[in-house]
PDB file of C-alpha atoms and ligand atoms in Angstrom:
ATOM      1  CA  MET A   1      22.714  11.531  -2.967  1.00 83.00           C
ATOM      2  CA  THR A   2      22.916   7.758  -2.615  1.00 91.00           C
ATOM      3  CA  LYS A   3      21.952   6.228  -5.958  1.00 95.00           C
ATOM      4  CA  TYR A   4      20.537   2.758  -6.550  1.00 97.00           C
ATOM      5  CA  LEU A   5      19.519   0.824  -9.636  1.00 98.00           C
ATOM      6  CA  VAL A   6      17.043  -2.036  -9.187  1.00 98.00           C
ATOM      7  CA  ASP A   7      16.603  -4.770 -11.783  1.00 98.00           C
ATOM      8  CA  ALA A   8      12.924  -4.191 -12.656  1.00 98.00           C
ATOM      9  CA  LYS A   9      10.357  -4.452 -15.419  1.00 98.00           C
ATOM     10  CA  PRO A  10      10.219  -2.969 -18.001  1.00 98.00           C
ATOM     11  CA  TYR A  11      13.774  -1.700 -17.288  1.00 98.00           C
ATOM     12  CA  GLY A  12      16.039  -0.701 -14.399  1.00 98.00           C
ATOM     13  CA  TYR A  13      14.476   1.494 -11.701  1.00 98.00           C
ATOM     14  CA  GLU A  14      16.882   4.181 -10.559  1.00 98.00           C
ATOM     15  CA  PHE A  15      16.369   6.119  -7.342  1.00 98.00           C
ATOM     16  CA  ASP A  16      18.098   8.354  -4.818  1.00 98.00           C
ATOM     17  CA  LEU A  17      17.659   7.092  -1.274  1.00 97.00           C
ATOM     18  CA  GLU A  18      16.980  10.603   0.022  1.00 97.00           C
ATOM     19  CA  ARG A  19      14.221  11.212  -2.527  1.00 98.00           C
ATOM     20  CA  THR A  20      12.448   7.891  -2.120  1.00 98.00           C
ATOM     21  CA  ALA A  21       9.710   6.693   0.220  1.00 98.00           C
ATOM     22  CA  LEU A  22       8.587   3.181   1.025  1.00 98.00           C
ATOM     23  CA  VAL A  23       4.781   3.290   0.981  1.00 99.00           C
ATOM     24  CA  ILE A  24       2.969   0.473   2.788  1.00 99.00           C
ATOM     25  CA  ILE A  25      -0.680   0.423   1.814  1.00 98.00           C
ATOM     26  CA  ASP A  26      -3.418  -0.767   4.198  1.00 98.00           C
ATOM     27  CA  MET A  27      -1.645  -3.671   5.927  1.00 98.00           C
ATOM     28  CA  GLN A  28      -4.539  -3.614   8.379  1.00 98.00           C
ATOM     29  CA  ARG A  29      -6.083  -6.533  10.232  1.00 97.00           C
ATOM     30  CA  ASP A  30      -9.282  -5.768   8.320  1.00 96.00           C
ATOM     31  CA  PHE A  31      -7.545  -7.060   5.167  1.00 96.00           C
ATOM     32  CA  CYS A  32      -5.145  -9.607   6.657  1.00 95.00           C
ATOM     33  CA  ALA A  33      -6.942 -11.234   9.595  1.00 93.00           C
ATOM     34  CA  PRO A  34     -10.020 -13.460   9.917  1.00 90.00           C
ATOM     35  CA  GLY A  35     -13.358 -11.680  10.295  1.00 87.00           C
ATOM     36  CA  GLY A  36     -12.208  -8.430   8.724  1.00 90.00           C
ATOM     37  CA  PHE A  37     -13.506  -6.470   5.756  1.00 89.00           C
ATOM     38  CA  GLY A  38     -11.532  -8.520   3.205  1.00 90.00           C
ATOM     39  CA  GLU A  39     -12.867 -11.844   4.413  1.00 90.00           C
ATOM     40  CA  LYS A  40     -16.407 -10.511   4.857  1.00 86.00           C
ATOM     41  CA  LEU A  41     -16.378  -9.482   1.191  1.00 86.00           C
ATOM     42  CA  GLY A  42     -16.052 -13.198   0.427  1.00 88.00           C
ATOM     43  CA  ASN A  43     -12.289 -13.422  -0.050  1.00 91.00           C
ATOM     44  CA  ASP A  44      -9.630 -15.895   1.060  1.00 92.00           C
ATOM     45  CA  ILE A  45      -7.135 -13.829   3.075  1.00 94.00           C
ATOM     46  CA  THR A  46      -4.213 -16.267   2.626  1.00 96.00           C
ATOM     47  CA  PRO A  47      -2.583 -14.088  -0.082  1.00 97.00           C
ATOM     48  CA  THR A  48      -2.756 -10.895   1.972  1.00 97.00           C
ATOM     49  CA  ARG A  49      -1.275 -12.637   5.029  1.00 96.00           C
ATOM     50  CA  SER A  50       1.497 -14.222   2.964  1.00 97.00           C
ATOM     51  CA  ILE A  51       3.172 -10.913   2.118  1.00 98.00           C
ATOM     52  CA  ILE A  52       3.661  -9.883   5.748  1.00 98.00           C
ATOM     53  CA  GLU A  53       6.992 -11.730   5.981  1.00 98.00           C
ATOM     54  CA  PRO A  54       8.643 -10.486   2.758  1.00 98.00           C
ATOM     55  CA  LEU A  55       7.334  -6.999   3.456  1.00 98.00           C
ATOM     56  CA  ARG A  56       8.847  -7.083   6.934  1.00 98.00           C
ATOM     57  CA  LYS A  57      12.271  -7.729   5.356  1.00 98.00           C
ATOM     58  CA  VAL A  58      11.868  -4.754   3.041  1.00 98.00           C
ATOM     59  CA  LEU A  59      10.685  -2.566   5.920  1.00 98.00           C
ATOM     60  CA  ASP A  60      13.698  -3.598   8.021  1.00 98.00           C
ATOM     61  CA  ALA A  61      16.087  -2.801   5.158  1.00 98.00           C
ATOM     62  CA  ALA A  62      14.433   0.558   4.480  1.00 98.00           C
ATOM     63  CA  ARG A  63      14.645   1.532   8.160  1.00 98.00           C
ATOM     64  CA  GLU A  64      18.269   0.395   8.289  1.00 97.00           C
ATOM     65  CA  LYS A  65      19.106   2.668   5.342  1.00 97.00           C
ATOM     66  CA  GLY A  66      17.098   5.582   6.718  1.00 97.00           C
ATOM     67  CA  MET A  67      14.596   5.556   3.869  1.00 98.00           C
ATOM     68  CA  PHE A  68      11.399   7.532   4.536  1.00 98.00           C
ATOM     69  CA  VAL A  69       8.572   5.125   5.395  1.00 98.00           C
ATOM     70  CA  ILE A  70       4.858   5.925   5.137  1.00 98.00           C
ATOM     71  CA  HIS A  71       1.922   3.734   6.171  1.00 99.00           C
ATOM     72  CA  THR A  72      -1.688   4.077   5.074  1.00 98.00           C
ATOM     73  CA  ARG A  73      -4.955   2.791   6.488  1.00 98.00           C
ATOM     74  CA  GLU A  74      -8.355   2.728   4.833  1.00 98.00           C
ATOM     75  CA  GLY A  75     -11.145   3.657   7.199  1.00 98.00           C
ATOM     76  CA  HIS A  76     -13.817   6.036   8.357  1.00 98.00           C
ATOM     77  CA  ARG A  77     -14.968   8.156  11.249  1.00 98.00           C
ATOM     78  CA  PRO A  78     -17.141   6.321  13.803  1.00 98.00           C
ATOM     79  CA  ASP A  79     -20.190   8.360  12.728  1.00 98.00           C
ATOM     80  CA  LEU A  80     -19.508   7.407   9.068  1.00 97.00           C
ATOM     81  CA  SER A  81     -19.895  11.047   8.027  1.00 97.00           C
ATOM     82  CA  ASP A  82     -16.882  10.708   5.692  1.00 97.00           C
ATOM     83  CA  CYS A  83     -18.099   7.492   4.030  1.00 97.00           C
ATOM     84  CA  PRO A  84     -19.895   7.998   0.723  1.00 95.00           C
ATOM     85  CA  PRO A  85     -23.370   6.374   0.817  1.00 94.00           C
ATOM     86  CA  SER A  86     -22.465   4.511  -2.385  1.00 93.00           C
ATOM     87  CA  LYS A  87     -19.506   2.796  -0.679  1.00 92.00           C
ATOM     88  CA  LEU A  88     -21.606   2.031   2.380  1.00 92.00           C
ATOM     89  CA  ASN A  89     -24.456   0.544   0.359  1.00 91.00           C
ATOM     90  CA  ARG A  90     -22.241  -1.693  -1.778  1.00 88.00           C
ATOM     91  CA  GLY A  91     -20.450  -3.058   1.295  1.00 81.00           C
ATOM     92  CA  LYS A  92     -23.773  -3.893   2.928  1.00 81.00           C
ATOM     93  CA  ARG A  93     -24.964  -5.805  -0.161  1.00 82.00           C
ATOM     94  CA  GLN A  94     -21.829  -7.951   0.175  1.00 79.00           C
ATOM     95  CA  GLY A  95     -22.404  -8.571   3.888  1.00 79.00           C
ATOM     96  CA  ALA A  96     -19.469  -6.347   4.811  1.00 77.00           C
ATOM     97  CA  GLY A  97     -21.116  -3.229   6.132  1.00 88.00           C
ATOM     98  CA  ILE A  98     -18.600  -0.547   6.963  1.00 93.00           C
ATOM     99  CA  GLY A  99     -19.219   0.261  10.612  1.00 95.00           C
ATOM    100  CA  ASP A 100     -20.824  -3.133  11.368  1.00 93.00           C
ATOM    101  CA  MET A 101     -19.581  -5.005  14.407  1.00 92.00           C
ATOM    102  CA  GLY A 102     -17.148  -7.840  13.680  1.00 91.00           C
ATOM    103  CA  PRO A 103     -14.763  -9.953  15.740  1.00 92.00           C
ATOM    104  CA  MET A 104     -12.139  -7.171  15.619  1.00 95.00           C
ATOM    105  CA  GLY A 105     -14.513  -4.299  16.343  1.00 95.00           C
ATOM    106  CA  ARG A 106     -16.433  -2.152  13.865  1.00 95.00           C
ATOM    107  CA  ILE A 107     -15.344  -2.812  10.295  1.00 94.00           C
ATOM    108  CA  LEU A 108     -13.055  -0.173   8.731  1.00 96.00           C
ATOM    109  CA  ILE A 109     -13.633   2.282  11.558  1.00 98.00           C
ATOM    110  CA  ARG A 110     -10.732   4.361  12.843  1.00 98.00           C
ATOM    111  CA  GLY A 111      -9.655   3.441  16.344  1.00 98.00           C
ATOM    112  CA  GLU A 112     -10.935  -0.141  16.130  1.00 98.00           C
ATOM    113  CA  TYR A 113      -8.573  -3.109  16.503  1.00 97.00           C
ATOM    114  CA  GLY A 114      -9.350  -4.439  13.017  1.00 97.00           C
ATOM    115  CA  HIS A 115      -8.633  -1.083  11.424  1.00 98.00           C
ATOM    116  CA  ASP A 116      -5.083  -0.967  12.749  1.00 98.00           C
ATOM    117  CA  ILE A 117      -1.905  -2.249  11.106  1.00 98.00           C
ATOM    118  CA  VAL A 118      -0.761  -5.820  11.794  1.00 97.00           C
ATOM    119  CA  ASP A 119       1.768  -6.179  14.641  1.00 97.00           C
ATOM    120  CA  GLU A 120       4.607  -7.359  12.365  1.00 97.00           C
ATOM    121  CA  LEU A 121       4.526  -4.091  10.395  1.00 98.00           C
ATOM    122  CA  LYS A 122       3.680  -1.694  13.213  1.00 98.00           C
ATOM    123  CA  PRO A 123       4.727   1.876  12.335  1.00 98.00           C
ATOM    124  CA  MET A 124       7.658   3.353  14.232  1.00 98.00           C
ATOM    125  CA  GLU A 125       7.801   6.866  15.610  1.00 97.00           C
ATOM    126  CA  GLY A 126       8.457   9.342  12.810  1.00 96.00           C
ATOM    127  CA  GLU A 127       6.781   7.214  10.141  1.00 98.00           C
ATOM    128  CA  PRO A 128       3.599   9.025   9.078  1.00 98.00           C
ATOM    129  CA  ILE A 129       0.321   7.126   9.021  1.00 98.00           C
ATOM    130  CA  ILE A 130      -2.091   8.369   6.367  1.00 98.00           C
ATOM    131  CA  ASP A 131      -5.732   7.679   7.223  1.00 98.00           C
ATOM    132  CA  LYS A 132      -7.643   7.643   3.961  1.00 98.00           C
ATOM    133  CA  PRO A 133     -11.358   7.370   3.247  1.00 98.00           C
ATOM    134  CA  GLY A 134     -10.917   6.076  -0.305  1.00 98.00           C
ATOM    135  CA  LYS A 135      -8.913   3.536  -2.219  1.00 98.00           C
ATOM    136  CA  GLY A 136      -6.256   5.984  -3.427  1.00 98.00           C
ATOM    137  CA  ALA A 137      -3.866   7.295  -0.772  1.00 99.00           C
ATOM    138  CA  PHE A 138      -3.810  10.799  -2.286  1.00 98.00           C
ATOM    139  CA  TYR A 139      -7.576  11.334  -2.229  1.00 98.00           C
ATOM    140  CA  GLN A 140      -8.646  13.621   0.656  1.00 98.00           C
ATOM    141  CA  THR A 141      -5.338  13.148   2.529  1.00 98.00           C
ATOM    142  CA  ASP A 142      -2.162  15.147   3.191  1.00 98.00           C
ATOM    143  CA  LEU A 143       0.096  12.535   1.550  1.00 98.00           C
ATOM    144  CA  GLU A 144       1.114  14.754  -1.385  1.00 98.00           C
ATOM    145  CA  VAL A 145       2.177  17.701   0.760  1.00 98.00           C
ATOM    146  CA  ILE A 146       4.106  15.405   3.121  1.00 98.00           C
ATOM    147  CA  LEU A 147       6.015  13.934   0.155  1.00 98.00           C
ATOM    148  CA  GLN A 148       6.647  17.362  -1.376  1.00 98.00           C
ATOM    149  CA  ASN A 149       7.969  18.767   1.889  1.00 98.00           C
ATOM    150  CA  ARG A 150      10.494  15.911   2.092  1.00 98.00           C
ATOM    151  CA  GLY A 151      11.551  16.321  -1.562  1.00 98.00           C
ATOM    152  CA  ILE A 152      10.300  12.820  -2.392  1.00 98.00           C
ATOM    153  CA  THR A 153      10.096  11.988  -6.112  1.00 98.00           C
ATOM    154  CA  HIS A 154      10.140   8.166  -6.050  1.00 98.00           C
ATOM    155  CA  LEU A 155       7.800   5.717  -4.322  1.00 98.00           C
ATOM    156  CA  ILE A 156       8.366   2.040  -3.611  1.00 99.00           C
ATOM    157  CA  VAL A 157       4.828   0.776  -3.230  1.00 99.00           C
ATOM    158  CA  THR A 158       3.744  -2.308  -1.259  1.00 99.00           C
ATOM    159  CA  GLY A 159       0.673  -3.585   0.577  1.00 98.00           C
ATOM    160  CA  VAL A 160      -2.882  -4.633  -0.190  1.00 98.00           C
ATOM    161  CA  THR A 161      -4.819  -5.110  -2.264  1.00 98.00           C
ATOM    162  CA  THR A 162      -2.888  -4.850  -5.500  1.00 98.00           C
ATOM    163  CA  HIS A 163      -5.839  -4.399  -7.822  1.00 98.00           C
ATOM    164  CA  VAL A 164      -7.697  -1.953  -5.564  1.00 98.00           C
ATOM    165  CA  CYS A 165      -5.823   0.387  -3.192  1.00 98.00           C
ATOM    166  CA  VAL A 166      -2.290  -0.258  -4.481  1.00 98.00           C
ATOM    167  CA  GLN A 167      -3.174   0.293  -8.141  1.00 98.00           C
ATOM    168  CA  THR A 168      -5.350   3.309  -7.409  1.00 98.00           C
ATOM    169  CA  THR A 169      -2.536   4.897  -5.413  1.00 98.00           C
ATOM    170  CA  ILE A 170       0.059   4.175  -8.113  1.00 98.00           C
ATOM    171  CA  ARG A 171      -2.203   5.731 -10.746  1.00 98.00           C
ATOM    172  CA  GLU A 172      -2.726   8.808  -8.568  1.00 98.00           C
ATOM    173  CA  ALA A 173       1.021   9.062  -7.899  1.00 98.00           C
ATOM    174  CA  ASN A 174       1.932   8.622 -11.560  1.00 98.00           C
ATOM    175  CA  ASP A 175      -0.300  11.529 -12.575  1.00 98.00           C
ATOM    176  CA  ARG A 176       1.367  13.659  -9.906  1.00 98.00           C
ATOM    177  CA  GLY A 177       4.819  12.950 -11.344  1.00 98.00           C
ATOM    178  CA  PHE A 178       6.120  10.319  -8.918  1.00 98.00           C
ATOM    179  CA  ASP A 179       8.135   7.378 -10.273  1.00 98.00           C
ATOM    180  CA  CYS A 180       6.651   4.241  -8.694  1.00 98.00           C
ATOM    181  CA  LEU A 181       8.154   0.804  -8.239  1.00 98.00           C
ATOM    182  CA  MET A 182       5.650  -1.827  -7.133  1.00 98.00           C
ATOM    183  CA  LEU A 183       7.116  -4.864  -5.362  1.00 98.00           C
ATOM    184  CA  GLU A 184       5.430  -7.940  -6.823  1.00 98.00           C
ATOM    185  CA  ASP A 185       5.896 -10.212  -3.797  1.00 98.00           C
ATOM    186  CA  CYS A 186       5.106  -7.477  -1.251  1.00 98.00           C
ATOM    187  CA  THR A 187       1.681  -6.771  -2.732  1.00 98.00           C
ATOM    188  CA  ALA A 188      -1.274  -9.135  -2.810  1.00 98.00           C
ATOM    189  CA  ALA A 189      -4.695  -9.496  -4.362  1.00 97.00           C
ATOM    190  CA  PHE A 190      -7.235 -12.026  -3.115  1.00 94.00           C
ATOM    191  CA  ASP A 191      -7.320 -13.648  -6.557  1.00 95.00           C
ATOM    192  CA  PRO A 192      -3.978 -14.430  -8.279  1.00 95.00           C
ATOM    193  CA  ARG A 193      -5.473 -13.353 -11.621  1.00 97.00           C
ATOM    194  CA  ASP A 194      -5.893  -9.827 -10.264  1.00 98.00           C
ATOM    195  CA  GLN A 195      -2.291  -9.847  -9.036  1.00 98.00           C
ATOM    196  CA  GLU A 196      -0.964 -10.921 -12.420  1.00 98.00           C
ATOM    197  CA  ALA A 197      -3.130  -8.465 -14.337  1.00 98.00           C
ATOM    198  CA  SER A 198      -2.140  -5.596 -12.041  1.00 98.00           C
ATOM    199  CA  ILE A 199       1.567  -6.254 -12.528  1.00 98.00           C
ATOM    200  CA  ARG A 200       1.112  -6.296 -16.290  1.00 98.00           C
ATOM    201  CA  MET A 201      -1.025  -3.146 -16.265  1.00 98.00           C
ATOM    202  CA  ILE A 202       1.679  -1.225 -14.444  1.00 98.00           C
ATOM    203  CA  ASN A 203       4.822  -2.265 -16.316  1.00 97.00           C
ATOM    204  CA  GLN A 204       3.357  -2.677 -19.829  1.00 97.00           C
ATOM    205  CA  GLN A 205       3.840  -0.142 -22.646  1.00 96.00           C
ATOM    206  CA  GLY A 206       7.305   0.862 -21.480  1.00 95.00           C
ATOM    207  CA  GLY A 207       6.174   1.337 -17.870  1.00 95.00           C
ATOM    208  CA  ILE A 208       2.891   3.114 -18.476  1.00 96.00           C
ATOM    209  CA  PHE A 209       2.271   3.640 -14.729  1.00 97.00           C
ATOM    210  CA  GLY A 210       5.666   2.604 -13.354  1.00 98.00           C
ATOM    211  CA  TRP A 211       7.943  -0.343 -12.669  1.00 98.00           C
ATOM    212  CA  THR A 212       7.556  -3.734 -10.956  1.00 98.00           C
ATOM    213  CA  ALA A 213      10.194  -5.996  -9.393  1.00 98.00           C
ATOM    214  CA  MET A 214      10.617  -8.787  -6.869  1.00 98.00           C
ATOM    215  CA  SER A 215      11.743  -7.602  -3.436  1.00 98.00           C
ATOM    216  CA  LYS A 216      15.006  -9.560  -3.605  1.00 98.00           C
ATOM    217  CA  ASN A 217      16.131  -7.283  -6.446  1.00 98.00           C
ATOM    218  CA  LEU A 218      15.642  -4.256  -4.216  1.00 98.00           C
ATOM    219  CA  LEU A 219      17.206  -5.923  -1.167  1.00 98.00           C
ATOM    220  CA  GLU A 220      20.296  -7.024  -3.134  1.00 97.00           C
ATOM    221  CA  GLU A 221      20.773  -3.445  -4.261  1.00 95.00           C
ATOM    222  CA  LEU A 222      20.214  -1.894  -0.825  1.00 94.00           C
ATOM    223  CA  VAL A 223      22.970  -3.982   0.816  1.00 89.00           C
ATOM    224  CA  LYS A 224      25.598  -2.748  -1.660  1.00 79.00           C
TER     225      LYS A 224
HETATM  226  N1  TIU B   1     -11.652  -5.020  -1.435  1.00 53.95           N
HETATM  227  C1  TIU B   1     -10.375  -4.878  -1.741  1.00 53.95           C
HETATM  228  O1  TIU B   1      -9.798  -5.673  -2.470  1.00 53.95           O
HETATM  229  N2  TIU B   1      -9.647  -3.832  -1.221  1.00 53.95           N
HETATM  230  C2  TIU B   1     -10.137  -2.772  -0.551  1.00 53.95           C
HETATM  231  O2  TIU B   1     -11.325  -2.590  -0.393  1.00 53.95           O
HETATM  232  N3  TIU B   1      -9.212  -1.931  -0.012  1.00 53.95           N
HETATM  233  C3  TIU B   1      -7.843  -2.023  -0.233  1.00 53.95           C
HETATM  234  O3  TIU B   1      -7.415  -2.526  -1.235  1.00 53.95           O
HETATM  235  N4  TIU B   1      -7.045  -1.561   0.733  1.00 53.95           N
END
């Protein structure tokens, strides 16, 4: 086992390379490009775009080390049969109807251009893509069994948005016994207050849901 110790809050995050996965949540055009779901909900997408570059560095380092990498995408079947009416109705009230036509195709629909992952973070062969209907990556997906089969116990979690899909996934993972490190500068919320609050919610009370750290702390450790 190759052991690492990352300077993190509330204390050092220790992991074995072979038992750790880098999880990249929903880095889809629908959250990071103009005209997508994120922007249609009334948000400024500058923060979600700004993490593409630091995240790319982490992804490169993880691939270099042979760390297991997993990508997720939020989205639905074209006939919307897997989209709860409640989710559909709330999106419509906000002017962001799931399935509505936008500049990148139908919003949050699998197979559409806007639903796919941004070019800079395109998955490589062998890196599973988890298509999820909800905010949490464990809900109604095969993520847990994929992690179990690989002997994964630790997750380094990145992506968007911090207060919605990233937090929900970390909470789900924590209850399933995974030790999660969230990278503060490789996650983004549309509002900086949500980013700050999310970081505090995770690492408070002795690491109630997990750890947080800046990506440079992980990168410094990985090059050793
Ligand atoms: N709206 C919002 O902040 N996020 C989502 O709806 N999905 C994800 O976080 N991926």
